XYZ file of C-alpha atoms in Angstrom:
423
model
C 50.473 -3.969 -184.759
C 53.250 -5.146 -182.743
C 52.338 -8.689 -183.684
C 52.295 -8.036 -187.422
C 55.954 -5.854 -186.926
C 57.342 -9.191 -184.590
C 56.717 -11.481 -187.504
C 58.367 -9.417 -190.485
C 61.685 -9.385 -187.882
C 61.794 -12.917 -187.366
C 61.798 -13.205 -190.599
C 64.343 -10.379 -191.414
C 66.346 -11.722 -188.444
C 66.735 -15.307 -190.144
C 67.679 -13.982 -193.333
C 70.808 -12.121 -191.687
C 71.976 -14.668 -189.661
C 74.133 -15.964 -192.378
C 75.335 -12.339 -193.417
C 75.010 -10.015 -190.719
C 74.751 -12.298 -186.983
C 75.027 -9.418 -185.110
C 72.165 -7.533 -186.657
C 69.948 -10.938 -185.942
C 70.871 -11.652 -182.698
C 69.542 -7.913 -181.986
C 66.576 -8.690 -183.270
C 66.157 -11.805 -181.768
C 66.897 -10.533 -178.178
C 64.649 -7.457 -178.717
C 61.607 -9.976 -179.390
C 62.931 -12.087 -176.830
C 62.973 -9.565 -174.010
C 59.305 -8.997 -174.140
C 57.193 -12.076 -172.196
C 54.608 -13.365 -174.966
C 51.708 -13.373 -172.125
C 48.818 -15.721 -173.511
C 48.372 -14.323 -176.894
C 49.258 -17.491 -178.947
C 50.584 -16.066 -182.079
C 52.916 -14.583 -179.307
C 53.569 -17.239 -178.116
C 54.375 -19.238 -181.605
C 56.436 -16.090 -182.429
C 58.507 -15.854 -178.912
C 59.678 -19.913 -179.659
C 60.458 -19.051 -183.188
C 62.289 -16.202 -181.789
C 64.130 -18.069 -178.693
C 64.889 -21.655 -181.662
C 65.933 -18.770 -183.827
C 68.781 -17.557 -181.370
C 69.601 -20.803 -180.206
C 70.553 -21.864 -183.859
C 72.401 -18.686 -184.062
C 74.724 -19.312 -181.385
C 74.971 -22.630 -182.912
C 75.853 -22.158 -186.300
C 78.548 -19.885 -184.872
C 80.196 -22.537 -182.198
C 78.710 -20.231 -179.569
C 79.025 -22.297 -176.539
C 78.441 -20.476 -173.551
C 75.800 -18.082 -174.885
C 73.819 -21.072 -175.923
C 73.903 -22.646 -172.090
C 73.263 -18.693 -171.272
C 70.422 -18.519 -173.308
C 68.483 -21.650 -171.821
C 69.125 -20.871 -168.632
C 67.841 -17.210 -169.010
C 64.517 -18.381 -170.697
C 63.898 -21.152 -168.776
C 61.678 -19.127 -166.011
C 59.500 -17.729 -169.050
C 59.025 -21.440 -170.295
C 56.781 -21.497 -167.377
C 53.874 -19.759 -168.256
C 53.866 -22.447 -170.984
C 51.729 -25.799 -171.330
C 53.822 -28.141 -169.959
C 54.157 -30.315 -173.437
C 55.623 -27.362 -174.794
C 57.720 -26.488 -172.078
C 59.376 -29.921 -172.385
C 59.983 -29.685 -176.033
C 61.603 -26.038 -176.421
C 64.247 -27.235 -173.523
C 64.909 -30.398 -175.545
C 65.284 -28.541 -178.435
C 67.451 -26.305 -177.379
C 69.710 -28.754 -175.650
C 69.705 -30.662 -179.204
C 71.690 -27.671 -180.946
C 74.781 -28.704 -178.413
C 74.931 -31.813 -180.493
C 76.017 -30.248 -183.745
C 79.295 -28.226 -181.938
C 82.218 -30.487 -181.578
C 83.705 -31.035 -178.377
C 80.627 -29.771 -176.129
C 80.131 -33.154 -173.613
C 81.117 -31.541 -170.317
C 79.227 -27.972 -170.899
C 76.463 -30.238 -171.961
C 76.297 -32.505 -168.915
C 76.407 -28.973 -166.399
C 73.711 -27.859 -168.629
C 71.780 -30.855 -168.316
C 71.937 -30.803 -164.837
C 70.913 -27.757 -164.046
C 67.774 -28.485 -166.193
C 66.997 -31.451 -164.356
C 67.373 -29.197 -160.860
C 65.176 -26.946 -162.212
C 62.606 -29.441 -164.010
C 62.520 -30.833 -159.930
C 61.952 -27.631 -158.453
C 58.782 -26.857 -161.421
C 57.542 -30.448 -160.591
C 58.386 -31.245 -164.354
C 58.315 -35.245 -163.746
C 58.159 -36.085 -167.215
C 60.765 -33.307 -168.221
C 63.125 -34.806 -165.291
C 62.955 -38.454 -166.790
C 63.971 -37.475 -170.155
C 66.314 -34.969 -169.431
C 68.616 -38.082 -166.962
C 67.806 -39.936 -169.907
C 69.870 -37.656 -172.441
C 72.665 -37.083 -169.090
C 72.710 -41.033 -169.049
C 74.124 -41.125 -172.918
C 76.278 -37.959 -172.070
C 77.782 -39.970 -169.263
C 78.593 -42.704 -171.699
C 80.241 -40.455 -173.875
C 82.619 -39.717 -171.474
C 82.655 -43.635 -170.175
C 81.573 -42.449 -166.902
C 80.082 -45.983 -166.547
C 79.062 -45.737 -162.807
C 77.156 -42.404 -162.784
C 75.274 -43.611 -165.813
C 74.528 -46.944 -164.202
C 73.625 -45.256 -160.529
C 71.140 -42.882 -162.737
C 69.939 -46.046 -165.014
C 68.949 -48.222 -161.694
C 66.970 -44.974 -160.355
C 65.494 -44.018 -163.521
C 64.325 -48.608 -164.351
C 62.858 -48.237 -160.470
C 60.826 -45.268 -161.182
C 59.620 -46.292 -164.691
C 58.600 -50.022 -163.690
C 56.250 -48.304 -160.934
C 55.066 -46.088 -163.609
C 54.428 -48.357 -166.492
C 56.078 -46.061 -168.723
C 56.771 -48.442 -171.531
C 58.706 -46.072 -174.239
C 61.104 -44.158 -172.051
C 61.855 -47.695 -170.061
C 62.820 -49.257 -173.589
C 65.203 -46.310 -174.082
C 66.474 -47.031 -170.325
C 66.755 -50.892 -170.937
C 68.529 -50.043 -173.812
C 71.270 -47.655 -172.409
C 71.606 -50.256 -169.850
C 72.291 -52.376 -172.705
C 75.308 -50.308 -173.967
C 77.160 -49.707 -170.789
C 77.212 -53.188 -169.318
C 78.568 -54.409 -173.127
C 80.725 -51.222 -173.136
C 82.405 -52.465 -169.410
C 82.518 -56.045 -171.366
C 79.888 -57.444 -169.016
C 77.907 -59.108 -172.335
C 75.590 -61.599 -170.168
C 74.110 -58.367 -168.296
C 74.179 -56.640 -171.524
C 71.923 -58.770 -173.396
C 69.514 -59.177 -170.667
C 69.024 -55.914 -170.820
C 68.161 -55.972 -174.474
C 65.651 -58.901 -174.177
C 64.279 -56.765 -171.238
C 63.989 -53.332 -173.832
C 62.693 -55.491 -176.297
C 59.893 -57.235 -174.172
C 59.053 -53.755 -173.196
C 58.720 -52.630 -176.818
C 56.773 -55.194 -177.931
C 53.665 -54.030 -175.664
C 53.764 -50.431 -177.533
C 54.490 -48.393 -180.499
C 58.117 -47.808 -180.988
C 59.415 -45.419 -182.810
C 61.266 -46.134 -186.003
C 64.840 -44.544 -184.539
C 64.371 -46.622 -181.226
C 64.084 -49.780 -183.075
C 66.833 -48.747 -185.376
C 68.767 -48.359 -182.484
C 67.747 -51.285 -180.620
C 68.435 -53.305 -183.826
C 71.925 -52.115 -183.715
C 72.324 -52.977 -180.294
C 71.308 -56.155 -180.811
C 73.509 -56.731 -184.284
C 76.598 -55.961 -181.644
C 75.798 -58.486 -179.189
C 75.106 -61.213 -181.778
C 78.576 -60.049 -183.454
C 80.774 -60.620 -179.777
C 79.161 -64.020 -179.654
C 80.549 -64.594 -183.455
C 76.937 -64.946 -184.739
C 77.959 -62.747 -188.063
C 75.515 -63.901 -190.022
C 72.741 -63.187 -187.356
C 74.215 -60.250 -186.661
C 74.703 -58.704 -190.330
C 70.852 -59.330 -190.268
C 70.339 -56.729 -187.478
C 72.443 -54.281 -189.150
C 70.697 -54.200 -192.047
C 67.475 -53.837 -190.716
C 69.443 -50.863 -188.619
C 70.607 -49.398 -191.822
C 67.480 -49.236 -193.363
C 66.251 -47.681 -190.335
C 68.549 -44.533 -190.142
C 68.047 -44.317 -194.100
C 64.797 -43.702 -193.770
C 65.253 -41.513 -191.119
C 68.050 -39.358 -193.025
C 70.622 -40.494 -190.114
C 73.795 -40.420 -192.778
C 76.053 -40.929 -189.407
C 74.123 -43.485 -187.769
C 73.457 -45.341 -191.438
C 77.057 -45.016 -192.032
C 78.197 -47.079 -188.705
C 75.330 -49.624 -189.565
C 76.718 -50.003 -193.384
C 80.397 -50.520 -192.257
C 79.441 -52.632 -189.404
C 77.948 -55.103 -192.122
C 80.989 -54.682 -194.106
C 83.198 -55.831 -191.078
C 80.639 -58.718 -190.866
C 81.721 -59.765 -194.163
C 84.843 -59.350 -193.597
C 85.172 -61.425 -190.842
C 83.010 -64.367 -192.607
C 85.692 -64.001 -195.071
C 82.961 -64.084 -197.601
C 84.810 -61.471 -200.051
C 82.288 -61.796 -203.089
C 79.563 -60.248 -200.186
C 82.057 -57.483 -199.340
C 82.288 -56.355 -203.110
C 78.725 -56.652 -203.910
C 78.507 -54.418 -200.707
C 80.939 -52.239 -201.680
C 79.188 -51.303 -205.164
C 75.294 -51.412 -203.537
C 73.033 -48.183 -203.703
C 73.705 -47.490 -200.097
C 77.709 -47.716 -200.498
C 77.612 -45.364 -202.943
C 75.260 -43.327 -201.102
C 77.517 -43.151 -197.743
C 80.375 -42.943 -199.752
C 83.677 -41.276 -197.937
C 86.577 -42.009 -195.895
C 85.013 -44.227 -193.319
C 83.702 -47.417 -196.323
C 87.538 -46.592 -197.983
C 88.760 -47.881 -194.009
C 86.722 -50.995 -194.466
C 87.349 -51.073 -198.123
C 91.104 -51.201 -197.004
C 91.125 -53.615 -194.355
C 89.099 -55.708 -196.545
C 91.604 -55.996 -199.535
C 94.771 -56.434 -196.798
C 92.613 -59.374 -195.211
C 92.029 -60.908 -198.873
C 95.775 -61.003 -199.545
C 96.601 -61.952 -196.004
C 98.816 -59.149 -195.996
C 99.768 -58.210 -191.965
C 101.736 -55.168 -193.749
C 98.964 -54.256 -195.792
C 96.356 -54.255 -192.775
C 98.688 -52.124 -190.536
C 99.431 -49.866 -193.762
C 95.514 -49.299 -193.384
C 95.049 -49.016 -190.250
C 97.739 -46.432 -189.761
C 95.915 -44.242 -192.709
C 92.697 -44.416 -191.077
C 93.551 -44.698 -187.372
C 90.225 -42.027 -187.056
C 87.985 -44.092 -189.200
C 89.078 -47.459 -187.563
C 89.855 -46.513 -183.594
C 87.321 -43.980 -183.141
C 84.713 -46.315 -182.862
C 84.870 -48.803 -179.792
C 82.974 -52.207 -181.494
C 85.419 -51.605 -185.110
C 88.628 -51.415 -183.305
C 87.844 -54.767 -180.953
C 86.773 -56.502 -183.717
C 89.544 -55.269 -185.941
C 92.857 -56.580 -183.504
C 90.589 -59.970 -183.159
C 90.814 -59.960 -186.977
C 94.471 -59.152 -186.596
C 95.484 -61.288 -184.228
C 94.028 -64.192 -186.570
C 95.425 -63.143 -189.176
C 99.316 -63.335 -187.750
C 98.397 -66.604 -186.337
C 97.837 -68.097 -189.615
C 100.699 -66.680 -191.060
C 102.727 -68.002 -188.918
C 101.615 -71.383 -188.829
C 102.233 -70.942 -192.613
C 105.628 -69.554 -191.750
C 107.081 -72.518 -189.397
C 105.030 -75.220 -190.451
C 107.818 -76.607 -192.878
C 110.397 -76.327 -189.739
C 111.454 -78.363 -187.098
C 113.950 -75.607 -186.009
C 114.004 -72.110 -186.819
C 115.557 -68.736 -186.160
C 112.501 -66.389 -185.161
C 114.409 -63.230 -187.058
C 113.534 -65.564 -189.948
C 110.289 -65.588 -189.074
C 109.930 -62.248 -188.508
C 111.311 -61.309 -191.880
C 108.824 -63.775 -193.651
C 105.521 -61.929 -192.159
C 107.088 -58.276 -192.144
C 107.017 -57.849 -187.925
C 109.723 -56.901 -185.723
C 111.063 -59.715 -184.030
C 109.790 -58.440 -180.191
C 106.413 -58.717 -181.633
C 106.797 -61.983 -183.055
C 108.129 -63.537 -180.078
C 105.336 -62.436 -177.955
C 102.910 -63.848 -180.547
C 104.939 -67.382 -180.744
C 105.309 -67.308 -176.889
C 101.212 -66.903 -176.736
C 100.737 -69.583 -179.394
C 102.603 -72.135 -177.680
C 100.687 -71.226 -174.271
C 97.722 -72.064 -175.886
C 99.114 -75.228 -177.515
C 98.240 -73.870 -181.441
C 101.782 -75.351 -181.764
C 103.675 -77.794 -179.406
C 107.383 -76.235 -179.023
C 109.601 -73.943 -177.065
C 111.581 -70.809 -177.758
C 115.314 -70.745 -176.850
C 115.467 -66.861 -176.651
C 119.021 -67.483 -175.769
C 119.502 -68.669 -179.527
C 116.665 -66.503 -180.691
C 115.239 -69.658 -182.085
C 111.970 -71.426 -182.220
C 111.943 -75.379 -181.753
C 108.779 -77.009 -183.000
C 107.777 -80.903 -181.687
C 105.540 -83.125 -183.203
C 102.411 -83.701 -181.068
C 103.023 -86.814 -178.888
C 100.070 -89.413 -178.644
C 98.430 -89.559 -175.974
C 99.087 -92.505 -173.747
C 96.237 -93.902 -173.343
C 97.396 -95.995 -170.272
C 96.724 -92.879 -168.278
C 93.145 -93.165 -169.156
C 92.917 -97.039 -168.789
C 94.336 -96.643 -165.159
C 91.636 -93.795 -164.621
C 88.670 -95.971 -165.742
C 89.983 -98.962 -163.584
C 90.281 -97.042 -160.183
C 86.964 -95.416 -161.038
C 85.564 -99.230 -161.284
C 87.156 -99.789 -158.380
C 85.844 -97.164 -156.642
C 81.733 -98.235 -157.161
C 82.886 -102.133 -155.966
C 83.941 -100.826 -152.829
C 81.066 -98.977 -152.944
C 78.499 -101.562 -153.135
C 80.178 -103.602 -150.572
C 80.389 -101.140 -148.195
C 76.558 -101.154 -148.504
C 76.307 -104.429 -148.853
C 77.889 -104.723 -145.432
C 75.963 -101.982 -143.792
C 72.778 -104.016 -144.827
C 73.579 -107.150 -143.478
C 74.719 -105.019 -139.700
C 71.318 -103.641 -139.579
């Protein structure tokens, strides 16, 4: 009877978690407090129950009585199968995801899980639960406790042959040595993830993932074209998947590989396709923006834009690299527009022509000439730029070079020569 009566207030409880919480949560709790023992429709009704809560304290930004709650049911997980175990705790930890600003509660919650997961002999538990700590870590670019868990976890999972969670390791090894900027160690760790995946069935967000990965790589090498490539395959993937987020990144990555191909007929025929207008919102109107300022060549334009979206555009790491590269080029050529007619010229002037404050432009002009893009100096005394023309080389310097070099080998061979004829 008491089964029957547990399954009409589950049901009750869910429909008065919108209207009356505190009525549900009773509920909830009362089924909770009562172990399930081995009866399964118990059981099936105590995880209903314990999901039930979870998404409660959820829906309602309820922090610390969600970490409460799977810490307090934890011990009755135990007379569970092991499979299930491993999945309620998971599940549970997934509903942090969904309340903004959660990382640190998360990673003490996480750890405690993986204490406990060690002290039930929960192997497989453990190894996924430092794999979800490893991308909290990133989060909060703690770079060198993710990489210290990382080399533990690759040690472990080589000796195992555990092919699947070692392409998720591989692959998170991936993203912090290319988040730290070290890309050669980054994309051996992608070949290695996708070796490893090739041997076994990979799930389709994994390789929607690992596509993405490897889209970014390809994109700091300025392989666009290879790299727009991954992220549509990405995009596809997370479509499929109903990731709007994740599809979202992938779509405006491929815009910003467009962009800088400077291929603008792609970027409108992106901008009107079935999955623009399906991911419409603020974050395509960012690359929308920065596409039309880069068409005019506008510097004022692109700043205009990237002050209105400064969440859109700096939030995410690989856009806001990519976007001050695009910058950069951009003020180069328009100041090689800009002075190109001049032999001599006031850098105020200069400044007024491209719409920058004169500090800014001097840096710029000062960088330029460092890396010989033009062949001049600045008189900052004058606050004026003096452009030279390019001076030939003299190629005496080189005839003088190849002569001592010849030199060099006849002295050579008759130094042997006289060695021989010693001997």
């Amino acid at each position: 009877m008491a089964v029957e009566d547990n399954s009409k207030r589950l049901e009750e409880a869910k429909q008065l978690s919108k209207t009356e919480p505190q009525k549900a949560e009773r509920i909830y709790q009362e089924i909770l407090s009562t172990p399930p023992g081995t009866n399964e429709k118990a059981v099936r009704e105590f995880e209903a129950a314990l999901i039930g809560l979870g998404e409660l304290y959820r829906d309602h930004k309820r922090t610390q009585d969600l970490a409460n709650l799977i810490q307090q049911t934890r011990d009755v997980l135990t007379s569970f199968a092991r499979a299930k175990t491993a999945k309620l705790v998971r599940q549970l930890l997934d509903l942090f995801t969904a309340i903004p600003n959660t990382t640190d509660i998360q990673i003490s919650v996480t750890k405690s899980c993986i204490e406990w997961a060690v002290s039930q002999r929960q192997g497989f538990l453990r190894q996924n639960l430092e794999v979800r700590l490893v991308a909290l870590h990133m989060q909060t670019q703690s770079y060198y406790d993710a990489l210290t868990l990382i080399n533990s976890l690759l040690k472990e999972l080589k000796r195992l042959d555990d092919k699947l969670v070692l392409v998720e390791v591989q692959l998170l090894e991936s993203r912090v040595y290319h988040a730290l900027g070290n890309l050669p160690k980054g994309r051996a760790a992608l070949t290695s993830a996708r070796t490893s995946a090739a041997s076994v069935y990979t799930p389709p967000l994994l390789q929607a993932n690992l596509d993405m990965q490897s889209g970014q790589l390809h994109a700091e090498d300025t392989d666009f074209n290879t790299a727009f490539s991954y992220f549509i395959e990405a995009m596809e993937g997370y479509h499929s998947l109903d990731e709007p987020i994740k599809a979202t990144s992938a779509l405006q990555y491929m815009l910003l590989c467009k962009i800088m191909l400077n291929l603008k007929d792609d970027v409108d025929s992106l901008m009107t396709s079935k999955h623009a207008l399906r991911y419409a919102g603020k974050n395509l109107d960012a690359m929308k923006a920065v596409a039309r300022a880069h068409n005019n060549r506008s510097l004022e334009e692109y700043e205009q834009a990237l002050h209105a979206y400064r969440y859109e555009l700096g939030s995410d790491r690989f856009i806001a690299s990519h976007l001050r590269r695009l910058y950069d080029s951009m003020l180069e050529q328009n100041l090689i527009k800009v002075i190109e007619p001049f032999s001599r010229v006031e850098i105020s002037h200069v400044a007024d022509m491209v719409g920058l404050d004169v500090a800014q432009v001097e840096r710029k002009l000062s960088q330029m000439i460092l890396d010989r893009v033009i062949v001049g100096v600045l008189d900052q005394g004058k606050g004026v730029l003096e452009v030279f023309e390019e001076a030939e080389k003299d190629k005496g310097y080189e005839a003088a070079l190849d002569t001592i070099e010849k030199l060099g080998n006849v002295v050579d061979v008759l130094y042997a020569n006289q060695a021989s004829s010693l001997e």
